[in-house]
PDB file of C-alpha atoms and ligand atoms in Angstrom:
ATOM      1  CA  MET A   1     156.724  21.727  -1.250  1.00 36.00           C
ATOM      2  CA  ILE A   2     157.646  18.132  -1.997  1.00 40.00           C
ATOM      3  CA  THR A   3     155.228  15.771  -0.370  1.00 45.00           C
ATOM      4  CA  SER A   4     156.464  12.489   1.038  1.00 47.00           C
ATOM      5  CA  SER A   5     154.616  10.702  -1.646  1.00 53.00           C
ATOM      6  CA  LEU A   6     156.345  12.589  -4.369  1.00 51.00           C
ATOM      7  CA  TRP A   7     159.638  11.918  -2.580  1.00 45.00           C
ATOM      8  CA  TRP A   8     158.920   8.148  -2.787  1.00 49.00           C
ATOM      9  CA  LEU A   9     158.144   8.369  -6.504  1.00 55.00           C
ATOM     10  CA  LEU A  10     161.473  10.143  -7.057  1.00 49.00           C
ATOM     11  CA  THR A  11     163.339   7.569  -5.019  1.00 44.00           C
ATOM     12  CA  ILE A  12     161.783   4.447  -6.473  1.00 49.00           C
ATOM     13  CA  LEU A  13     161.486   5.475 -10.113  1.00 53.00           C
ATOM     14  CA  GLY A  14     164.746   7.267 -10.075  1.00 49.00           C
ATOM     15  CA  SER A  15     164.066  10.070 -12.488  1.00 51.00           C
ATOM     16  CA  ALA A  16     162.802  13.653 -12.450  1.00 51.00           C
ATOM     17  CA  VAL A  17     158.960  14.053 -12.599  1.00 50.00           C
ATOM     18  CA  ALA A  18     156.821  17.052 -12.635  1.00 51.00           C
ATOM     19  CA  TYR A  19     155.045  18.199  -9.617  1.00 60.00           C
ATOM     20  CA  ILE A  20     152.301  15.685  -9.176  1.00 68.00           C
ATOM     21  CA  GLU A  21     150.047  14.610  -6.386  1.00 77.00           C
ATOM     22  CA  ILE A  22     150.061  10.794  -6.187  1.00 84.00           C
ATOM     23  CA  SER A  23     147.985   8.685  -3.819  1.00 86.00           C
ATOM     24  CA  GLU A  24     149.921   6.497  -1.391  1.00 88.00           C
ATOM     25  CA  GLU A  25     147.854   3.453  -2.609  1.00 89.00           C
ATOM     26  CA  TYR A  26     148.866   3.851  -6.282  1.00 93.00           C
ATOM     27  CA  LEU A  27     152.474   4.477  -5.382  1.00 91.00           C
ATOM     28  CA  THR A  28     152.461   1.231  -3.326  1.00 92.00           C
ATOM     29  CA  SER A  29     151.140  -0.544  -6.261  1.00 92.00           C
ATOM     30  CA  ILE A  30     153.802   0.819  -8.618  1.00 94.00           C
ATOM     31  CA  LYS A  31     156.561  -0.125  -6.098  1.00 92.00           C
ATOM     32  CA  GLN A  32     155.276  -3.526  -5.648  1.00 92.00           C
ATOM     33  CA  ASP A  33     154.974  -4.042  -9.354  1.00 92.00           C
ATOM     34  CA  ALA A  34     158.636  -2.835  -9.931  1.00 91.00           C
ATOM     35  CA  ALA A  35     159.727  -5.232  -7.007  1.00 91.00           C
ATOM     36  CA  ASP A  36     157.825  -8.235  -8.563  1.00 88.00           C
ATOM     37  CA  ASP A  37     159.546  -7.520 -11.879  1.00 86.00           C
ATOM     38  CA  GLN A  38     162.961  -7.163 -10.356  1.00 86.00           C
ATOM     39  CA  ALA A  39     162.501 -10.352  -8.188  1.00 86.00           C
ATOM     40  CA  ALA A  40     162.566 -12.394 -11.448  1.00 82.00           C
ATOM     41  CA  GLY A  41     166.273 -11.263 -11.830  1.00 86.00           C
ATOM     42  CA  GLU A  42     167.958  -9.920 -14.894  1.00 90.00           C
ATOM     43  CA  TYR A  43     166.632 -11.214 -18.211  1.00 95.00           C
ATOM     44  CA  ASN A  44     166.541 -10.211 -21.796  1.00 96.00           C
ATOM     45  CA  TYR A  45     165.145 -11.111 -25.093  1.00 97.00           C
ATOM     46  CA  ASP A  46     168.450 -11.955 -26.806  1.00 97.00           C
ATOM     47  CA  GLU A  47     167.341 -15.552 -27.372  1.00 97.00           C
ATOM     48  CA  GLN A  48     163.536 -14.802 -27.210  1.00 98.00           C
ATOM     49  CA  GLY A  49     163.534 -16.497 -23.691  1.00 97.00           C
ATOM     50  CA  ASP A  50     165.144 -19.742 -24.756  1.00 97.00           C
ATOM     51  CA  ASP A  51     167.972 -19.152 -22.274  1.00 97.00           C
ATOM     52  CA  TRP A  52     165.679 -18.523 -19.329  1.00 97.00           C
ATOM     53  CA  GLN A  53     165.953 -20.977 -16.470  1.00 96.00           C
ATOM     54  CA  GLY A  54     163.729 -22.687 -13.842  1.00 96.00           C
ATOM     55  CA  THR A  55     160.049 -23.232 -14.727  1.00 97.00           C
ATOM     56  CA  CYS A  56     160.657 -21.310 -18.052  1.00 98.00           C
ATOM     57  CA  GLN A  57     162.775 -24.487 -18.981  1.00 97.00           C
ATOM     58  CA  THR A  58     160.968 -27.219 -17.090  1.00 98.00           C
ATOM     59  CA  GLY A  59     157.277 -26.073 -17.211  1.00 98.00           C
ATOM     60  CA  THR A  60     154.760 -28.027 -19.035  1.00 98.00           C
ATOM     61  CA  ALA A  61     152.010 -25.505 -19.344  1.00 98.00           C
ATOM     62  CA  GLN A  62     154.086 -22.541 -20.698  1.00 98.00           C
ATOM     63  CA  SER A  63     152.982 -19.531 -22.835  1.00 98.00           C
ATOM     64  CA  PRO A  64     152.713 -18.151 -25.551  1.00 98.00           C
ATOM     65  CA  ILE A  65     151.391 -20.864 -27.829  1.00 98.00           C
ATOM     66  CA  ASP A  66     149.878 -21.123 -31.338  1.00 98.00           C
ATOM     67  CA  LEU A  67     146.126 -20.794 -31.136  1.00 98.00           C
ATOM     68  CA  ILE A  68     144.838 -22.961 -33.902  1.00 97.00           C
ATOM     69  CA  PHE A  69     141.092 -22.866 -34.626  1.00 97.00           C
ATOM     70  CA  SER A  70     140.818 -26.339 -36.008  1.00 96.00           C
ATOM     71  CA  ASP A  71     142.573 -27.704 -32.886  1.00 97.00           C
ATOM     72  CA  ALA A  72     140.472 -25.849 -30.482  1.00 97.00           C
ATOM     73  CA  LYS A  73     137.508 -27.202 -28.603  1.00 97.00           C
ATOM     74  CA  ILE A  74     134.532 -24.854 -29.482  1.00 96.00           C
ATOM     75  CA  VAL A  75     132.560 -24.358 -26.342  1.00 95.00           C
ATOM     76  CA  SER A  76     129.442 -22.650 -25.242  1.00 93.00           C
ATOM     77  CA  ILE A  77     130.477 -20.583 -22.353  1.00 94.00           C
ATOM     78  CA  PRO A  78     129.512 -17.137 -20.993  1.00 95.00           C
ATOM     79  CA  ARG A  79     131.081 -14.103 -22.470  1.00 95.00           C
ATOM     80  CA  LEU A  80     133.733 -12.226 -20.502  1.00 97.00           C
ATOM     81  CA  ARG A  81     132.161  -9.599 -18.352  1.00 98.00           C
ATOM     82  CA  PHE A  82     133.984  -6.364 -17.894  1.00 98.00           C
ATOM     83  CA  ASN A  83     132.990  -4.791 -14.545  1.00 98.00           C
ATOM     84  CA  TYR A  84     133.660  -0.994 -13.943  1.00 98.00           C
ATOM     85  CA  TYR A  85     135.733  -0.982 -17.226  1.00 98.00           C
ATOM     86  CA  ASN A  86     133.752   2.269 -18.234  1.00 96.00           C
ATOM     87  CA  GLN A  87     134.624   4.006 -14.932  1.00 97.00           C
ATOM     88  CA  THR A  88     137.150   6.701 -15.025  1.00 97.00           C
ATOM     89  CA  LEU A  89     140.426   5.921 -13.482  1.00 97.00           C
ATOM     90  CA  ARG A  90     142.069   8.171 -10.927  1.00 94.00           C
ATOM     91  CA  THR A  91     144.803  10.385 -12.084  1.00 91.00           C
ATOM     92  CA  PRO A  92     147.682  10.725 -12.541  1.00 91.00           C
ATOM     93  CA  LEU A  93     148.357   7.474 -14.436  1.00 95.00           C
ATOM     94  CA  ILE A  94     152.027   6.588 -14.628  1.00 96.00           C
ATOM     95  CA  ILE A  95     153.698   4.713 -17.481  1.00 97.00           C
ATOM     96  CA  THR A  96     157.154   3.229 -16.911  1.00 97.00           C
ATOM     97  CA  ASN A  97     159.956   1.773 -19.036  1.00 97.00           C
ATOM     98  CA  ASN A  98     160.962  -1.081 -16.890  1.00 96.00           C
ATOM     99  CA  GLY A  99     163.682  -2.402 -19.356  1.00 96.00           C
ATOM    100  CA  HIS A 100     161.376  -5.106 -20.659  1.00 96.00           C
ATOM    101  CA  THR A 101     158.253  -3.168 -21.808  1.00 97.00           C
ATOM    102  CA  ALA A 102     156.260  -0.092 -21.383  1.00 98.00           C
ATOM    103  CA  ASN A 103     154.138  -0.841 -18.293  1.00 98.00           C
ATOM    104  CA  MET A 104     151.344   1.019 -16.634  1.00 97.00           C
ATOM    105  CA  VAL A 105     150.056   0.005 -13.303  1.00 97.00           C
ATOM    106  CA  ILE A 106     146.279   0.642 -13.146  1.00 97.00           C
ATOM    107  CA  PRO A 107     144.974   2.767 -10.161  1.00 96.00           C
ATOM    108  CA  LEU A 108     141.480   2.552  -8.597  1.00 96.00           C
ATOM    109  CA  THR A 109     138.699   4.252 -10.383  1.00 97.00           C
ATOM    110  CA  ARG A 110     137.551   7.739  -9.122  1.00 95.00           C
ATOM    111  CA  ASP A 111     134.919   5.994  -7.175  1.00 95.00           C
ATOM    112  CA  GLY A 112     137.552   3.758  -5.399  1.00 95.00           C
ATOM    113  CA  THR A 113     136.577   0.602  -7.160  1.00 96.00           C
ATOM    114  CA  ARG A 114     138.958  -1.833  -8.962  1.00 97.00           C
ATOM    115  CA  PRO A 115     137.690  -2.974 -12.280  1.00 98.00           C
ATOM    116  CA  TYR A 116     137.483  -6.666 -12.661  1.00 98.00           C
ATOM    117  CA  ILE A 117     136.653  -9.469 -15.116  1.00 98.00           C
ATOM    118  CA  ASN A 118     134.622 -12.728 -14.678  1.00 98.00           C
ATOM    119  CA  GLY A 119     132.696 -15.058 -16.967  1.00 98.00           C
ATOM    120  CA  GLY A 120     134.312 -17.142 -19.673  1.00 97.00           C
ATOM    121  CA  LEU A 121     136.124 -20.095 -18.090  1.00 97.00           C
ATOM    122  CA  LEU A 122     137.628 -17.679 -15.456  1.00 98.00           C
ATOM    123  CA  PRO A 123     137.592 -19.386 -12.023  1.00 97.00           C
ATOM    124  CA  GLY A 124     136.524 -16.385 -10.083  1.00 97.00           C
ATOM    125  CA  ASP A 125     136.795 -12.558 -10.190  1.00 98.00           C
ATOM    126  CA  PHE A 126     140.012 -11.121 -11.499  1.00 98.00           C
ATOM    127  CA  GLU A 127     140.862  -7.468 -10.673  1.00 98.00           C
ATOM    128  CA  VAL A 128     142.954  -5.485 -13.200  1.00 98.00           C
ATOM    129  CA  GLN A 129     146.459  -4.714 -12.244  1.00 97.00           C
ATOM    130  CA  SER A 130     148.446  -3.401 -15.095  1.00 98.00           C
ATOM    131  CA  VAL A 131     148.899  -3.226 -18.941  1.00 98.00           C
ATOM    132  CA  HIS A 132     152.012  -3.697 -21.086  1.00 98.00           C
ATOM    133  CA  PHE A 133     153.047  -4.514 -24.617  1.00 98.00           C
ATOM    134  CA  HIS A 134     155.189  -6.869 -26.677  1.00 98.00           C
ATOM    135  CA  TRP A 135     156.424  -5.760 -29.998  1.00 98.00           C
ATOM    136  CA  GLY A 136     158.926  -6.512 -32.902  1.00 98.00           C
ATOM    137  CA  SER A 137     161.254  -4.262 -34.905  1.00 97.00           C
ATOM    138  CA  ARG A 138     161.119  -2.407 -38.162  1.00 95.00           C
ATOM    139  CA  ASN A 139     160.868  -5.621 -40.065  1.00 95.00           C
ATOM    140  CA  THR A 140     159.636  -8.243 -37.570  1.00 97.00           C
ATOM    141  CA  LYS A 141     156.260  -8.769 -35.874  1.00 98.00           C
ATOM    142  CA  GLY A 142     156.178  -8.875 -32.018  1.00 98.00           C
ATOM    143  CA  SER A 143     153.030 -10.632 -30.865  1.00 98.00           C
ATOM    144  CA  GLU A 144     153.660 -13.521 -28.467  1.00 98.00           C
ATOM    145  CA  HIS A 145     150.698 -15.741 -29.362  1.00 98.00           C
ATOM    146  CA  ALA A 146     150.003 -16.738 -32.920  1.00 98.00           C
ATOM    147  CA  ILE A 147     146.521 -17.332 -34.246  1.00 98.00           C
ATOM    148  CA  ASN A 148     146.361 -19.937 -36.914  1.00 97.00           C
ATOM    149  CA  TYR A 149     150.231 -19.660 -37.170  1.00 96.00           C
ATOM    150  CA  GLU A 150     149.976 -15.857 -37.794  1.00 97.00           C
ATOM    151  CA  ARG A 151     151.654 -13.374 -35.586  1.00 98.00           C
ATOM    152  CA  TYR A 152     150.679  -9.772 -35.341  1.00 98.00           C
ATOM    153  CA  ASP A 153     152.683  -6.527 -34.908  1.00 98.00           C
ATOM    154  CA  VAL A 154     152.014  -5.897 -31.187  1.00 98.00           C
ATOM    155  CA  GLU A 155     150.270  -7.871 -28.398  1.00 98.00           C
ATOM    156  CA  MET A 156     148.833  -5.974 -25.563  1.00 98.00           C
ATOM    157  CA  HIS A 157     148.458  -7.755 -22.161  1.00 98.00           C
ATOM    158  CA  ILE A 158     146.050  -6.619 -19.415  1.00 98.00           C
ATOM    159  CA  VAL A 159     147.004  -8.401 -16.308  1.00 98.00           C
ATOM    160  CA  HIS A 160     144.403  -9.312 -13.583  1.00 98.00           C
ATOM    161  CA  LYS A 161     144.783 -11.001 -10.220  1.00 98.00           C
ATOM    162  CA  ASN A 162     142.236 -13.416  -8.692  1.00 98.00           C
ATOM    163  CA  THR A 163     140.498 -11.479  -5.841  1.00 98.00           C
ATOM    164  CA  LYS A 164     140.911 -14.489  -3.526  1.00 98.00           C
ATOM    165  CA  TYR A 165     144.684 -13.721  -3.425  1.00 98.00           C
ATOM    166  CA  ALA A 166     146.027 -10.713  -1.524  1.00 96.00           C
ATOM    167  CA  THR A 167     149.119 -10.019  -3.691  1.00 94.00           C
ATOM    168  CA  MET A 168     150.509 -10.790  -7.174  1.00 94.00           C
ATOM    169  CA  GLY A 169     153.289 -12.835  -5.357  1.00 94.00           C
ATOM    170  CA  ASP A 170     150.573 -15.101  -3.779  1.00 96.00           C
ATOM    171  CA  ALA A 171     148.626 -15.330  -7.013  1.00 97.00           C
ATOM    172  CA  THR A 172     151.594 -16.492  -9.190  1.00 96.00           C
ATOM    173  CA  LEU A 173     152.007 -19.512  -6.770  1.00 96.00           C
ATOM    174  CA  ASN A 174     148.557 -20.747  -7.736  1.00 98.00           C
ATOM    175  CA  PRO A 175     147.163 -22.090 -11.040  1.00 98.00           C
ATOM    176  CA  ASP A 176     144.024 -19.939 -10.658  1.00 98.00           C
ATOM    177  CA  GLY A 177     146.051 -16.914  -9.619  1.00 98.00           C
ATOM    178  CA  LEU A 178     146.030 -14.741 -12.674  1.00 98.00           C
ATOM    179  CA  ALA A 179     144.039 -14.022 -15.770  1.00 98.00           C
ATOM    180  CA  VAL A 180     145.522 -12.067 -18.802  1.00 98.00           C
ATOM    181  CA  LEU A 181     143.684 -10.536 -21.687  1.00 98.00           C
ATOM    182  CA  GLY A 182     145.666 -10.774 -24.870  1.00 98.00           C
ATOM    183  CA  ILE A 183     144.879  -8.145 -27.678  1.00 98.00           C
ATOM    184  CA  MET A 184     146.530  -8.425 -30.988  1.00 98.00           C
ATOM    185  CA  MET A 185     147.416  -5.066 -32.633  1.00 97.00           C
ATOM    186  CA  ARG A 186     147.905  -4.507 -36.290  1.00 96.00           C
ATOM    187  CA  SER A 187     149.947  -1.594 -37.570  1.00 95.00           C
ATOM    188  CA  VAL A 188     147.881   0.350 -40.177  1.00 94.00           C
ATOM    189  CA  ASN A 189     148.914   3.302 -42.441  1.00 90.00           C
ATOM    190  CA  ARG A 190     146.210   5.629 -41.138  1.00 80.00           C
ATOM    191  CA  LEU A 191     147.076   8.827 -39.392  1.00 69.00           C
ATOM    192  CA  SER A 192     144.530   8.239 -36.604  1.00 66.00           C
ATOM    193  CA  THR A 193     141.990   5.583 -35.730  1.00 64.00           C
ATOM    194  CA  ARG A 194     139.106   6.137 -33.404  1.00 69.00           C
ATOM    195  CA  ASN A 195     139.902   7.945 -30.236  1.00 67.00           C
ATOM    196  CA  TYR A 196     141.263   4.952 -28.348  1.00 71.00           C
ATOM    197  CA  GLY A 197     142.498   5.707 -24.857  1.00 89.00           C
ATOM    198  CA  LEU A 198     145.459   3.860 -26.217  1.00 93.00           C
ATOM    199  CA  ASN A 199     146.583   6.975 -27.960  1.00 93.00           C
ATOM    200  CA  LYS A 200     147.068   8.639 -24.575  1.00 94.00           C
ATOM    201  CA  ILE A 201     149.465   5.952 -23.571  1.00 96.00           C
ATOM    202  CA  PHE A 202     151.393   5.947 -26.803  1.00 96.00           C
ATOM    203  CA  ASN A 203     151.627   9.686 -26.879  1.00 95.00           C
ATOM    204  CA  GLN A 204     153.754   9.531 -23.777  1.00 96.00           C
ATOM    205  CA  LEU A 205     156.232   6.862 -25.080  1.00 98.00           C
ATOM    206  CA  PRO A 206     158.789   9.440 -26.285  1.00 98.00           C
ATOM    207  CA  LYS A 207     159.191  10.492 -22.693  1.00 97.00           C
ATOM    208  CA  ILE A 208     160.082   6.971 -21.401  1.00 97.00           C
ATOM    209  CA  VAL A 209     162.884   6.043 -24.035  1.00 98.00           C
ATOM    210  CA  GLU A 210     165.416   5.339 -21.316  1.00 97.00           C
ATOM    211  CA  TYR A 211     165.265   2.467 -18.878  1.00 96.00           C
ATOM    212  CA  ASN A 212     163.618   3.280 -15.646  1.00 94.00           C
ATOM    213  CA  SER A 213     162.094   6.526 -16.893  1.00 95.00           C
ATOM    214  CA  ASN A 214     158.412   7.284 -16.300  1.00 94.00           C
ATOM    215  CA  ALA A 215     155.724   9.718 -17.619  1.00 95.00           C
ATOM    216  CA  THR A 216     152.283  10.838 -16.573  1.00 94.00           C
ATOM    217  CA  ILE A 217     149.437  10.304 -18.978  1.00 92.00           C
ATOM    218  CA  THR A 218     147.402  13.467 -19.606  1.00 81.00           C
ATOM    219  CA  GLY A 219     143.652  13.396 -19.547  1.00 88.00           C
ATOM    220  CA  THR A 220     141.277  10.730 -18.311  1.00 92.00           C
ATOM    221  CA  LEU A 221     141.133   7.107 -19.079  1.00 96.00           C
ATOM    222  CA  ASN A 222     139.013   3.966 -18.329  1.00 96.00           C
ATOM    223  CA  VAL A 223     140.196   0.356 -18.869  1.00 97.00           C
ATOM    224  CA  GLY A 224     137.574  -0.296 -21.440  1.00 97.00           C
ATOM    225  CA  GLN A 225     139.139   2.267 -23.765  1.00 95.00           C
ATOM    226  CA  LEU A 226     142.236   0.039 -23.962  1.00 96.00           C
ATOM    227  CA  LEU A 227     140.113  -2.486 -25.869  1.00 95.00           C
ATOM    228  CA  GLY A 228     139.017   0.005 -28.454  1.00 91.00           C
ATOM    229  CA  ASN A 229     136.156  -1.368 -30.397  1.00 90.00           C
ATOM    230  CA  ILE A 230     137.349  -5.032 -30.817  1.00 94.00           C
ATOM    231  CA  VAL A 231     134.731  -7.784 -30.650  1.00 96.00           C
ATOM    232  CA  THR A 232     135.090  -9.397 -27.132  1.00 97.00           C
ATOM    233  CA  GLY A 233     132.575 -12.253 -27.744  1.00 96.00           C
ATOM    234  CA  GLU A 234     135.195 -14.367 -29.528  1.00 97.00           C
ATOM    235  CA  PHE A 235     138.189 -15.501 -27.824  1.00 98.00           C
ATOM    236  CA  TYR A 236     140.670 -18.429 -27.183  1.00 98.00           C
ATOM    237  CA  THR A 237     141.143 -19.433 -23.526  1.00 98.00           C
ATOM    238  CA  TYR A 238     143.598 -21.891 -22.006  1.00 98.00           C
ATOM    239  CA  ASN A 239     145.783 -22.537 -18.929  1.00 98.00           C
ATOM    240  CA  GLY A 240     149.366 -21.196 -19.311  1.00 98.00           C
ATOM    241  CA  SER A 241     152.018 -19.131 -17.836  1.00 98.00           C
ATOM    242  CA  LEU A 242     153.608 -15.735 -17.427  1.00 98.00           C
ATOM    243  CA  THR A 243     155.657 -15.089 -20.656  1.00 98.00           C
ATOM    244  CA  THR A 244     158.458 -13.504 -18.598  1.00 97.00           C
ATOM    245  CA  PRO A 245     160.593 -15.074 -15.846  1.00 96.00           C
ATOM    246  CA  ASP A 246     159.649 -16.839 -13.488  1.00 94.00           C
ATOM    247  CA  CYS A 247     157.156 -18.059 -16.188  1.00 97.00           C
ATOM    248  CA  ALA A 248     154.874 -19.189 -13.317  1.00 97.00           C
ATOM    249  CA  GLU A 249     152.020 -21.502 -14.597  1.00 98.00           C
ATOM    250  CA  ALA A 250     149.335 -19.304 -12.942  1.00 98.00           C
ATOM    251  CA  VAL A 251     147.537 -17.786 -15.864  1.00 98.00           C
ATOM    252  CA  THR A 252     144.117 -18.345 -17.496  1.00 98.00           C
ATOM    253  CA  TRP A 253     144.776 -16.803 -20.878  1.00 98.00           C
ATOM    254  CA  ASN A 254     142.034 -15.043 -22.838  1.00 98.00           C
ATOM    255  CA  VAL A 255     143.259 -14.071 -26.329  1.00 98.00           C
ATOM    256  CA  PHE A 256     140.696 -12.236 -28.559  1.00 98.00           C
ATOM    257  CA  SER A 257     140.535 -13.333 -32.143  1.00 97.00           C
ATOM    258  CA  ASP A 258     139.537  -9.937 -33.291  1.00 97.00           C
ATOM    259  CA  VAL A 259     142.505  -7.564 -34.050  1.00 96.00           C
ATOM    260  CA  LEU A 260     142.844  -3.905 -33.021  1.00 95.00           C
ATOM    261  CA  ASP A 261     144.123  -1.692 -35.945  1.00 93.00           C
ATOM    262  CA  PHE A 262     146.423   1.059 -34.611  1.00 93.00           C
ATOM    263  CA  PRO A 263     148.432   3.672 -36.505  1.00 94.00           C
ATOM    264  CA  HIS A 264     151.837   2.789 -37.597  1.00 95.00           C
ATOM    265  CA  ARG A 265     153.162   6.194 -36.396  1.00 94.00           C
ATOM    266  CA  GLN A 266     152.042   5.276 -32.884  1.00 95.00           C
ATOM    267  CA  ILE A 267     153.483   1.719 -32.878  1.00 96.00           C
ATOM    268  CA  ALA A 268     156.817   2.934 -34.185  1.00 97.00           C
ATOM    269  CA  LYS A 269     157.285   4.810 -30.915  1.00 98.00           C
ATOM    270  CA  LEU A 270     157.690   1.551 -29.153  1.00 98.00           C
ATOM    271  CA  LEU A 271     160.759   0.691 -31.226  1.00 98.00           C
ATOM    272  CA  ASN A 272     162.663   3.711 -29.870  1.00 98.00           C
ATOM    273  CA  LEU A 273     162.540   2.485 -26.256  1.00 98.00           C
ATOM    274  CA  GLN A 274     165.859   1.262 -24.711  1.00 98.00           C
ATOM    275  CA  ASP A 275     166.618  -1.519 -22.309  1.00 96.00           C
ATOM    276  CA  SER A 276     168.815  -1.400 -19.103  1.00 95.00           C
ATOM    277  CA  ARG A 277     171.934  -1.839 -21.358  1.00 96.00           C
ATOM    278  CA  LYS A 278     170.863   1.267 -23.493  1.00 97.00           C
ATOM    279  CA  ARG A 279     170.303  -1.139 -26.407  1.00 97.00           C
ATOM    280  CA  PRO A 280     167.091  -0.902 -28.421  1.00 97.00           C
ATOM    281  CA  LEU A 281     164.238  -2.466 -26.643  1.00 98.00           C
ATOM    282  CA  ILE A 282     162.824  -4.424 -29.608  1.00 98.00           C
ATOM    283  CA  ASN A 283     161.560  -8.000 -30.286  1.00 98.00           C
ATOM    284  CA  ASN A 284     160.502  -8.271 -26.582  1.00 98.00           C
ATOM    285  CA  TYR A 285     158.367 -11.368 -27.230  1.00 98.00           C
ATOM    286  CA  ARG A 286     158.941 -15.028 -26.089  1.00 98.00           C
ATOM    287  CA  SER A 287     159.191 -17.736 -28.575  1.00 98.00           C
ATOM    288  CA  ILE A 288     156.108 -20.164 -29.119  1.00 98.00           C
ATOM    289  CA  GLN A 289     155.883 -22.951 -26.501  1.00 98.00           C
ATOM    290  CA  ASP A 290     154.731 -26.600 -26.762  1.00 98.00           C
ATOM    291  CA  THR A 291     151.099 -27.035 -25.939  1.00 98.00           C
ATOM    292  CA  ASN A 292     151.820 -30.489 -24.396  1.00 98.00           C
ATOM    293  CA  ASP A 293     148.314 -31.691 -25.340  1.00 96.00           C
ATOM    294  CA  ARG A 294     146.608 -28.879 -23.364  1.00 98.00           C
ATOM    295  CA  GLU A 295     142.978 -28.278 -24.171  1.00 98.00           C
ATOM    296  CA  ILE A 296     142.520 -24.911 -26.002  1.00 98.00           C
ATOM    297  CA  TYR A 297     139.038 -23.610 -25.954  1.00 98.00           C
ATOM    298  CA  TYR A 298     137.353 -21.208 -28.258  1.00 98.00           C
ATOM    299  CA  ARG A 299     134.249 -19.244 -27.617  1.00 97.00           C
ATOM    300  CA  ALA A 300     132.354 -18.298 -30.661  1.00 92.00           C
ATOM    301  CA  LEU A 301     129.943 -15.277 -30.899  1.00 85.00           C
ATOM    302  CA  ASN A 302     126.830 -17.157 -32.025  1.00 70.00           C
ATOM    303  CA  LEU A 303     126.474 -19.757 -29.335  1.00 54.00           C
TER     304      LEU A 303
HETATM  305 ZN1   ZN B 401     153.161  -9.792 -21.401  1.00 55.68          ZN
END
């Protein structure tokens, strides 16, 4: 029989799903994430965000930016610590096409803990919330940040919330509210790379071509698998904003300089997704913003 939880999933996500047992808690997070996204109102990438209003126009600490090594302040700071990133997450994991990206809200681990990061220049402990992607088209690159003026094929964002705030809504109202990990991905002509958990996400993309569709990820996953084998000891960090409306200046950005190689045949699946207008969901990146003399820090490995 259909449980009330499943009923909610059908109601909120609005498309047919298989019979799955989903915890009330994960469902609440998915609903809240969708509500947060919709609270920003309708927006699209027709002008790479240059037509977005409010803080997106008037802000002075906006993202993304160009991360330039020679302009960065090299600092001796602790490495980022990834707590419970190797713990298996509860299943099912649900990935959604929200019209702007492929988005996965991250559930608790099987032990009931929430993976979190600290260290670096992070002002506290930041719990993982969700992961999504920005990409280009057949002949354009889609990363949001650039490193030394170079943009990459895809940029993955793993969004975290300061544990001192109860909700994402509260967190976005504060400069120390959020921390995002930015991972550059390079499309490579290899059939497969190492067994990244990322493959499990990308394998489901053909099932979420349509706006508002969702799919369950098969098998198990931990958050650490999203990072593959990139070097996490070297990264740029700075104070910036969400790269989608309302562009809240609430984010401590951490963008790794190492790049994750990923098969072209997997990345190509992103290009088939559609937005709410049934148009191809491509080039879903915001244009580069002014740094306005913000300090950009770089943590090098051998410090
Ligand atoms: Zn993003």
